[in-house]
Coordinates of C-alpha atoms and ligand atoms in Angstrom, one line a residue:
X1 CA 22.5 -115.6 -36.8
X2 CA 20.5 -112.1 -36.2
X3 CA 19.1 -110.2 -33.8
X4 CA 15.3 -108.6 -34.7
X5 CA 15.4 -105.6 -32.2
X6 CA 12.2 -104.0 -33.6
X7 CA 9.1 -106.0 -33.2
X8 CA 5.8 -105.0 -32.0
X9 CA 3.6 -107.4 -30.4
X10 CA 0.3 -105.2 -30.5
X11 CA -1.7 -106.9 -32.9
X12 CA -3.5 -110.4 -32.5
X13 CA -4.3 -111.7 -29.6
X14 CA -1.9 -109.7 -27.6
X15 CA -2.9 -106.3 -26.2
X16 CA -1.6 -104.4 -23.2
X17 CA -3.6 -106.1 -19.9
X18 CA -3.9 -109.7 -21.5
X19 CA -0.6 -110.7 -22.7
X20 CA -0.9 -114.6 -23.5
X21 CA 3.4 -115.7 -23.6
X22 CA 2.3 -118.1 -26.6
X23 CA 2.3 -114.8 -29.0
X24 CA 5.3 -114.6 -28.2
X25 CA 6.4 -117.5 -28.5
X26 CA 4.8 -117.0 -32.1
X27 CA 7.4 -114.5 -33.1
X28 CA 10.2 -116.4 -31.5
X29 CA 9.3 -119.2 -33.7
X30 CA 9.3 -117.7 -37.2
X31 CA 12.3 -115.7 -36.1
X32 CA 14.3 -119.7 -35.4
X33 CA 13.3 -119.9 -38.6
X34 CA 15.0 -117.2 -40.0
X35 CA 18.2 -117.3 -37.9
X36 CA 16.8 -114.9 -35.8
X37 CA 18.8 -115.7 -32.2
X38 CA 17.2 -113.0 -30.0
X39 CA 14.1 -110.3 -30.6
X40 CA 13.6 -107.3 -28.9
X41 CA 9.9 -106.4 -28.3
X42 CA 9.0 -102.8 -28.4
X43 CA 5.4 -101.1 -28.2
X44 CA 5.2 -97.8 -29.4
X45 CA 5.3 -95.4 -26.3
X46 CA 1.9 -93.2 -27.2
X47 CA 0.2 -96.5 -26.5
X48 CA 0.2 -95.6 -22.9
X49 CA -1.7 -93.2 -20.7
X50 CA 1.5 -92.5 -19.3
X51 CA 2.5 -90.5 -22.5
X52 CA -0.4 -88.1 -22.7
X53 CA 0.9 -84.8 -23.5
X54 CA 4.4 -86.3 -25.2
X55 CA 3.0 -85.9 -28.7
X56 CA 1.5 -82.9 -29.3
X57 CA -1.6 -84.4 -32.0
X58 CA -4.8 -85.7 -31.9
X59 CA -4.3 -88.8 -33.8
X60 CA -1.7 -90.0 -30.8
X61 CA -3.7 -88.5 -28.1
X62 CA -6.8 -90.8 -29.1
X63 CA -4.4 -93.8 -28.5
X64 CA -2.9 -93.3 -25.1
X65 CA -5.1 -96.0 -23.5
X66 CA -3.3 -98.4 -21.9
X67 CA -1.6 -98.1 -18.0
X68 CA 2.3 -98.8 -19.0
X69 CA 2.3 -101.2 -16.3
X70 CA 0.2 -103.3 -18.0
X71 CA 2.9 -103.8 -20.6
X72 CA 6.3 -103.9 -18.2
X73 CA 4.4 -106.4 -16.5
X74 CA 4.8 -108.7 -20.1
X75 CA 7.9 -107.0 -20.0
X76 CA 9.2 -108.8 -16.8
X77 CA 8.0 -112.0 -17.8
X78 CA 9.3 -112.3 -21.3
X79 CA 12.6 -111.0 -20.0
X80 CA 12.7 -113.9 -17.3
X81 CA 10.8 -117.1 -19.3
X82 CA 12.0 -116.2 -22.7
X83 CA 15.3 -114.0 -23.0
X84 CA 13.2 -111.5 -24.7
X85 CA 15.1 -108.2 -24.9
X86 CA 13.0 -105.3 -24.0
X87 CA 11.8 -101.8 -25.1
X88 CA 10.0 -99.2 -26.4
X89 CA 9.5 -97.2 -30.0
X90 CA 9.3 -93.7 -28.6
X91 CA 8.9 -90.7 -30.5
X92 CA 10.7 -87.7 -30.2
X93 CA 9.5 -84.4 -30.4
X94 CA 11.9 -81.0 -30.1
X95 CA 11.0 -79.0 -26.8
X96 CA 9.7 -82.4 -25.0
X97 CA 12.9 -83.9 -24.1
X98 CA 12.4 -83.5 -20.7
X99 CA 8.9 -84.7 -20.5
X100 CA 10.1 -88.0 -22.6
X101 CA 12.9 -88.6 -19.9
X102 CA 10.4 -88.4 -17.0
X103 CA 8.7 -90.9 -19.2
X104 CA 11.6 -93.5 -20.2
X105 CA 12.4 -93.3 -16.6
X106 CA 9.2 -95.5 -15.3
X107 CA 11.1 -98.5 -16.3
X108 CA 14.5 -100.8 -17.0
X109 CA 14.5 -100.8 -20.7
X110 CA 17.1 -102.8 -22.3
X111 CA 16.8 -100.2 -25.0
X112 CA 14.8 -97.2 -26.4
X113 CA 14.4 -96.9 -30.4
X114 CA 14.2 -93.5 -31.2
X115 CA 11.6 -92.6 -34.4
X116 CA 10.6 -89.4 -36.4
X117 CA 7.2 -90.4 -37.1
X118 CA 5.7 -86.6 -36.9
X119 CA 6.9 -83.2 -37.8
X120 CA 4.5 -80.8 -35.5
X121 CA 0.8 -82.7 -36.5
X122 CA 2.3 -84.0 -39.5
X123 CA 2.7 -88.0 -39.4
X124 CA 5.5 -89.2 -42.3
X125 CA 3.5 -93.0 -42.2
X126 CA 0.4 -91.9 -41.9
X127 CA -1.6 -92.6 -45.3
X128 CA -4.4 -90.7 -44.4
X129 CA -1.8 -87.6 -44.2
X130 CA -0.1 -88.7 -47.8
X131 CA -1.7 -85.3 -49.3
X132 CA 0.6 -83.1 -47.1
X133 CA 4.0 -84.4 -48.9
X134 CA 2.7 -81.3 -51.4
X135 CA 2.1 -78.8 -49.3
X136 CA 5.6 -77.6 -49.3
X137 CA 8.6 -77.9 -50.9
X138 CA 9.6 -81.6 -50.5
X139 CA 13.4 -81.1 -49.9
X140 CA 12.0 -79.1 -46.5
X141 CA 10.5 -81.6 -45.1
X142 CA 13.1 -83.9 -45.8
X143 CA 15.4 -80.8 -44.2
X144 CA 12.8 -80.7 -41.0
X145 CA 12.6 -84.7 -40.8
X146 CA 16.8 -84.8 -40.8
X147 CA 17.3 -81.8 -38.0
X148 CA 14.9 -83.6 -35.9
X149 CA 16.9 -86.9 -36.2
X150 CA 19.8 -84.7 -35.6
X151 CA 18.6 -83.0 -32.4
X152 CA 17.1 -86.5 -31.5
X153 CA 20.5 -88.2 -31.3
X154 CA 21.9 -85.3 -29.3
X155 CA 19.5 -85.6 -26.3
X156 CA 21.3 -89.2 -25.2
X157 CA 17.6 -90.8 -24.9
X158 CA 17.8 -93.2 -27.2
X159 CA 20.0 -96.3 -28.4
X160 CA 18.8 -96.6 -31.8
X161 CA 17.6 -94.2 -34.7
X162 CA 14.8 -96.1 -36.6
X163 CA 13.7 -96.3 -40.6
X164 CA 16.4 -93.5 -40.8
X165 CA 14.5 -92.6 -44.1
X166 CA 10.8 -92.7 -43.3
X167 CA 9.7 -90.3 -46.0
X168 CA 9.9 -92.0 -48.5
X169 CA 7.7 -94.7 -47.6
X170 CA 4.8 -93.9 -49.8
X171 CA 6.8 -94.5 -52.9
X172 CA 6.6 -90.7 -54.4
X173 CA 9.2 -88.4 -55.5
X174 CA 11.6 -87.5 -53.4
X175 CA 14.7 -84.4 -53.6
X176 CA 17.8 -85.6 -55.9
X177 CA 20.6 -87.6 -53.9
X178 CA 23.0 -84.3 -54.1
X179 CA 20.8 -82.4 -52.1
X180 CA 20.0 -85.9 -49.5
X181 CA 23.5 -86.5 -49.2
X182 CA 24.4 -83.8 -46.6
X183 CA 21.2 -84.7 -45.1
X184 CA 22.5 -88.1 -44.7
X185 CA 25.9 -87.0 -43.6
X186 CA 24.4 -85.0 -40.5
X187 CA 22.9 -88.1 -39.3
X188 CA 25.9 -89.7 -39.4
X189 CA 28.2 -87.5 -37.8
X190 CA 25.8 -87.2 -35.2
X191 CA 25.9 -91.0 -34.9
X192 CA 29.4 -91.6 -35.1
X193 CA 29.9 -88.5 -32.5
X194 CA 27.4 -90.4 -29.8
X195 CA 27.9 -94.0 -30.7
X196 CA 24.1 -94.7 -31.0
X197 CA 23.2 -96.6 -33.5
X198 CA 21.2 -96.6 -36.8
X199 CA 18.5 -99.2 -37.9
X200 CA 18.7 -101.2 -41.4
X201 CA 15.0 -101.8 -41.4
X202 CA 13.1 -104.1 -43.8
X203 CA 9.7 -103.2 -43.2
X204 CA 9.9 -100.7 -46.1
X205 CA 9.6 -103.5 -48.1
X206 CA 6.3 -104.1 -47.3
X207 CA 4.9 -100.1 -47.8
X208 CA 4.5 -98.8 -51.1
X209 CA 8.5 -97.5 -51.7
X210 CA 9.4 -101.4 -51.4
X211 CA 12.9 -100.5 -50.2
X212 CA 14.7 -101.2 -47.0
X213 CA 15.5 -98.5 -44.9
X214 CA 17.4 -96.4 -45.4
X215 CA 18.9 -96.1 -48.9
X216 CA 22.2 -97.5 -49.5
X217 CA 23.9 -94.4 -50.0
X218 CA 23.3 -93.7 -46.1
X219 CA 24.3 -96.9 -45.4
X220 CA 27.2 -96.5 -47.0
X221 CA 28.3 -93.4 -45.0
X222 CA 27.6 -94.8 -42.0
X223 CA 29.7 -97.9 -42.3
X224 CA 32.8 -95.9 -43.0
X225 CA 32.0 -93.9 -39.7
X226 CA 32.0 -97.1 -37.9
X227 CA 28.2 -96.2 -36.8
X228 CA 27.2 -99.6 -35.0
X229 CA 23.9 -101.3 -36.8
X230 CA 20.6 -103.1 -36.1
X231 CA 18.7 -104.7 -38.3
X232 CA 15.1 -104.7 -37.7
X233 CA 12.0 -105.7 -39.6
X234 CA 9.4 -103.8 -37.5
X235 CA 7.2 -106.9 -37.8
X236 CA 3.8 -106.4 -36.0
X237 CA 2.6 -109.6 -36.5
X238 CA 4.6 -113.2 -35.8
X239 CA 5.3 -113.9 -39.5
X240 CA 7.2 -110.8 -40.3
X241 CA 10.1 -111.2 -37.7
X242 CA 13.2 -111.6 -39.4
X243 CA 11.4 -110.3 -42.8
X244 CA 14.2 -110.2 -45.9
X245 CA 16.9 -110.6 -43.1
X246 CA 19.2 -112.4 -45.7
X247 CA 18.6 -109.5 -48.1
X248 CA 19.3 -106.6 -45.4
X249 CA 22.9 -108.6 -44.5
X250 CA 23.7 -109.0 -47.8
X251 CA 22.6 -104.9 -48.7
X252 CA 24.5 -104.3 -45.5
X253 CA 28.1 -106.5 -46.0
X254 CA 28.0 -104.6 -49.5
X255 CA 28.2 -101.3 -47.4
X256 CA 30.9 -102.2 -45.7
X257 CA 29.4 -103.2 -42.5
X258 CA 30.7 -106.6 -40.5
X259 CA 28.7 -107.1 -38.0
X260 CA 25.2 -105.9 -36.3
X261 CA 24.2 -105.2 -32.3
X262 CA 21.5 -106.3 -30.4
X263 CA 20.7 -105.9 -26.5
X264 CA 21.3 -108.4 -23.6
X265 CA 20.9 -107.7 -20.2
X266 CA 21.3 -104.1 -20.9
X267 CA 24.8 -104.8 -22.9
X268 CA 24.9 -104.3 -26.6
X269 CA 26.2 -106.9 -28.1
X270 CA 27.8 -107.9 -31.6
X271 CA 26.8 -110.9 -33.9
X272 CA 28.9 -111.2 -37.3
X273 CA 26.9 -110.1 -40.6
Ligands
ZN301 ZN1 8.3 -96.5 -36.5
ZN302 ZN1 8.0 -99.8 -35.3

């Protein structure tokens, strides 16, 4: 059995303000189906009105629209009628970390992912943005993108880092392991150091790098730290929760991990892999 403690339920029928439970209930089904024993439903904090200001670029600023009430509100109920675990996908950004507290703050989350989507206005996953990969040396930004994690894990915000790899998602060239592998290591002493945890997320099997992430030399690393795991598939629609979750505990029993959290009732909890 697995937990899913990264799925989104923004898409379909579902948006903040008119939440019908039967979406949810969608993912709960195709995750049964998958062994999938508890989700956790996250949006992704810009979504809100709330978090204007938190992310300093246009593209997120254009999509604060909703009152974050209008989610806790689903929040409350799928907690209560369904044993969803609750959350958000909030992005951190160095300089904001008291701005993003005030923020978390608002509400009971079960549990906060914490993602490097943006380095200043530069978003890793955004394909419209794919262009800036070249604008400088690659190994800097993958540099930049690993401090941030760093500095992310430090502020004690979050319970989870997310697709600890995101750069690669478009599938293009990326710096040679010997130069990623005391990337990865910072990470992991960072994790290990804090005890937050670090994602095994499947959804980069559906982006152009068609890998999990993160590579299973981080993986690797982080096992023998004892860093605790999640697995994830970042599904934004029902079919996609639980995504390659066979594949993922298979990758991560071959890194030497045993077992994978989730979060009830505000306790993290351990299934066997
Ligand atoms: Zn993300
Ligand atoms: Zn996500």
């Amino acid at each position: 059995m697995y937990f899913d403690h990264h799925v989104h339920p923004e898409h379909g029928p579902y948006h903040p303000g008119t939440y019908p439970l039967s979406w949810i209930e969608a993912y709960l089904a195709v995750g049964r189906e998958r062994g999938v024993a508890g989700i956790g439903l996250v949006e992704h904090g810009y979504r809100f009105l709330e978090a204007a200001g938190l992310l300093p670029t246009p593209w997120a600023e254009a999509r604060c629209r909703y009152p974050l009430e209008a989610y806790t509100r689903l929040c409350d109920e799928v907690r209560t009628a369904l044993g969803v675990a609750v959350g958000l996908e909030m992005d951190y950004v160095p300089g904001r970390e008291d701005a993003i507290r005030a923020y978390l703050s608002r509400y009971r989350w079960d549990f906060v992912l914490g993602s490097v989507h943006w380095l200043g206005d530069f978003g890793l996953d955004v394909a419209e943005m794919r262009d800036r990969y070249a604008e400088r040396p690659l190994l800097e930004i993958w540099r930049e993108y690993y401090r941030t994690q760093v500095a992310m894990v430090a502020t004690g915000l979050f319970d989870v880092v997310t697709h600890p790899d995101l750069p690669k998602i478009f599938g293009g060239e990326r710096p040679p392991e010997d130069e990623l592998l005391p990337l990865y290591r910072s990470l992991v002493e960072a994790l290990a150091d804090t005890r937050v945890a670090l994602e095994l997320n499947t959804s980069g099997l559906r982006r152009p790098v068609r890998e999990m992430y993160p590579t299973p030399a981080l993986l690797a690393l982080a096992a023998r730290a004892g860093v605790p795991l999640v697995l994830a598939s970042d599904a934004h629609e029902p079919e996609n929760v639980g995504y390659a979750f066979d594949a993922a505990a298979e990758l991560a029993r071959r890194a030497g991990f045993r077992e994978a959290v989730g979060f009830r009732d505000g306790e993290r909890v351990a299934l066997p892999l």
